[in-house]
Amino acid sequence: MKRILVTGARGQIGSELITKLRGVYGNDNIIATDIRTAEGELKEGPFEILDVTDEKRIFEIAKKHQVDTIMHLAALLSATAEKMPKIAWDINMGGLVNTLEVARELKLQFFTPSSIGAFGPSTPKVQTPQDTLQRPTTMYGVNKVAGELLCDYYYERFGVDTRGVRFPGLISYVAPPGGGTTDYAVEIYYEAIKQKAYTSYIAEGTYMDMMYMPDALEAIVQLMEADSTKLVHRNAFNISAISAEPMDFAKAIQNHIPEFEIAFNVDPVRQRIADSWPDSIDSSAAEAEWGFKAKYDINSMTKEMLEKIAEKIK
Ligand SMILES: NC(=O)c1ccc[n+]([C@@H]2O[C@H](COP(=O)([O-])OP(=O)(O)OC[C@H]3O[C@@H](n4cnc5c(N)ncnc54)[C@H](O)[C@@H]3O)[C@@H](O)[C@H]2O)c1
């Protein structure tokens, strides 16, 4: 039985991951933590305030709750990190090394997500391979590549059971996205319901990888349960479900709301980040090593997103 400490649990992923993990491993075995106070479903089980830049407190909470796993989600995302790069370095790298140290000292299993942001303009753009050139040009990307290497290092050097994926842009209706470059792909659904129109800050024709949240959550559980001896890559598995540009979302929405209109007002900061990322990534290593398979495509995801958001804001 797992007992899991989750950092950054109030974020876009954490808010739903906590519910999923409590369903799989039992309410009392999932310790949600965040620098912000608990809200909503997070209050229905153990919760602690935790700043991941405070290693002593991470240690104390892990010890107090006798956890055997850390899932480390606390981070500043790509667009936010570009606005405050030094703070992003301190939280993203400081938080990661602190949680890895606690995992080493207490012999815990460890998960943290990397991102498609770990790639850069010189990376092959189409069907980006698992092992390839990684020279990102954003602070977030620098943090993610360094983080992938650091997780590999803690496994090789200290035997910590580190595992991770490179998430694409995640699409969900429960918690709002936290300042990433793919946030438009969530906003577009809310605006489709509210206004029947959306102005995209990402330009027409800009492809990026995306995934619906239930597939992302299932991937985390599946990877953490996978047979360790079958994992060749361990950290930073490419995983993706959808490669899409803004017009693909508009067309999928028009199947349900025919009068929906899309316009463009490009934000140069986020467009520059998007242009440096792959159009599509190759998930075959994750499929071969631990059986990753996404269930949702853009059409099944769009149907569900529109239904759930309509219910939520009615
Ligand atoms: N959401 C995506 O599309 C996506 C894609 C790729 C990778 N990821 C990665 O997944 C992880 C989680 O992403 P998310 O979308 O849930 O992010 P988010 O921004 O929605 O949530 C991050 C959470 O971390 C908390 N936090 C910030 N600073 C903290 C600190 N010092 N100590 C403790 N908590 C702190 C915030 O309060 C927030 O609740 C990150 O590592 C992110 O890079 C996310």
Short mmCIF file of C-alpha atoms in Angstrom, two decimals, residues 8 34 73 75 97 110 176 231 260 281:
data_model
loop_
_atom_site.label_atom_id
_atom_site.label_comp_id
_atom_site.label_asym_id
_atom_site.label_seq_id
_atom_site.Cartn_x
_atom_site.Cartn_y
_atom_site.Cartn_z
CA GLY A 8 1.76 21.69 -5.17
CA ASP A 34 0.71 23.31 -0.97
CA LEU A 73 4.27 18.97 -8.49
CA ALA A 75 6.62 24.61 -9.65
CA VAL A 97 16.61 19.10 -4.98
CA PHE A 110 9.72 9.72 -6.27
CA PRO A 176 -7.62 26.61 -13.82
CA LEU A 231 12.09 0.90 -17.17
CA PHE A 260 -18.39 29.54 -32.47
CA ILE A 281 6.37 14.10 -29.74
#
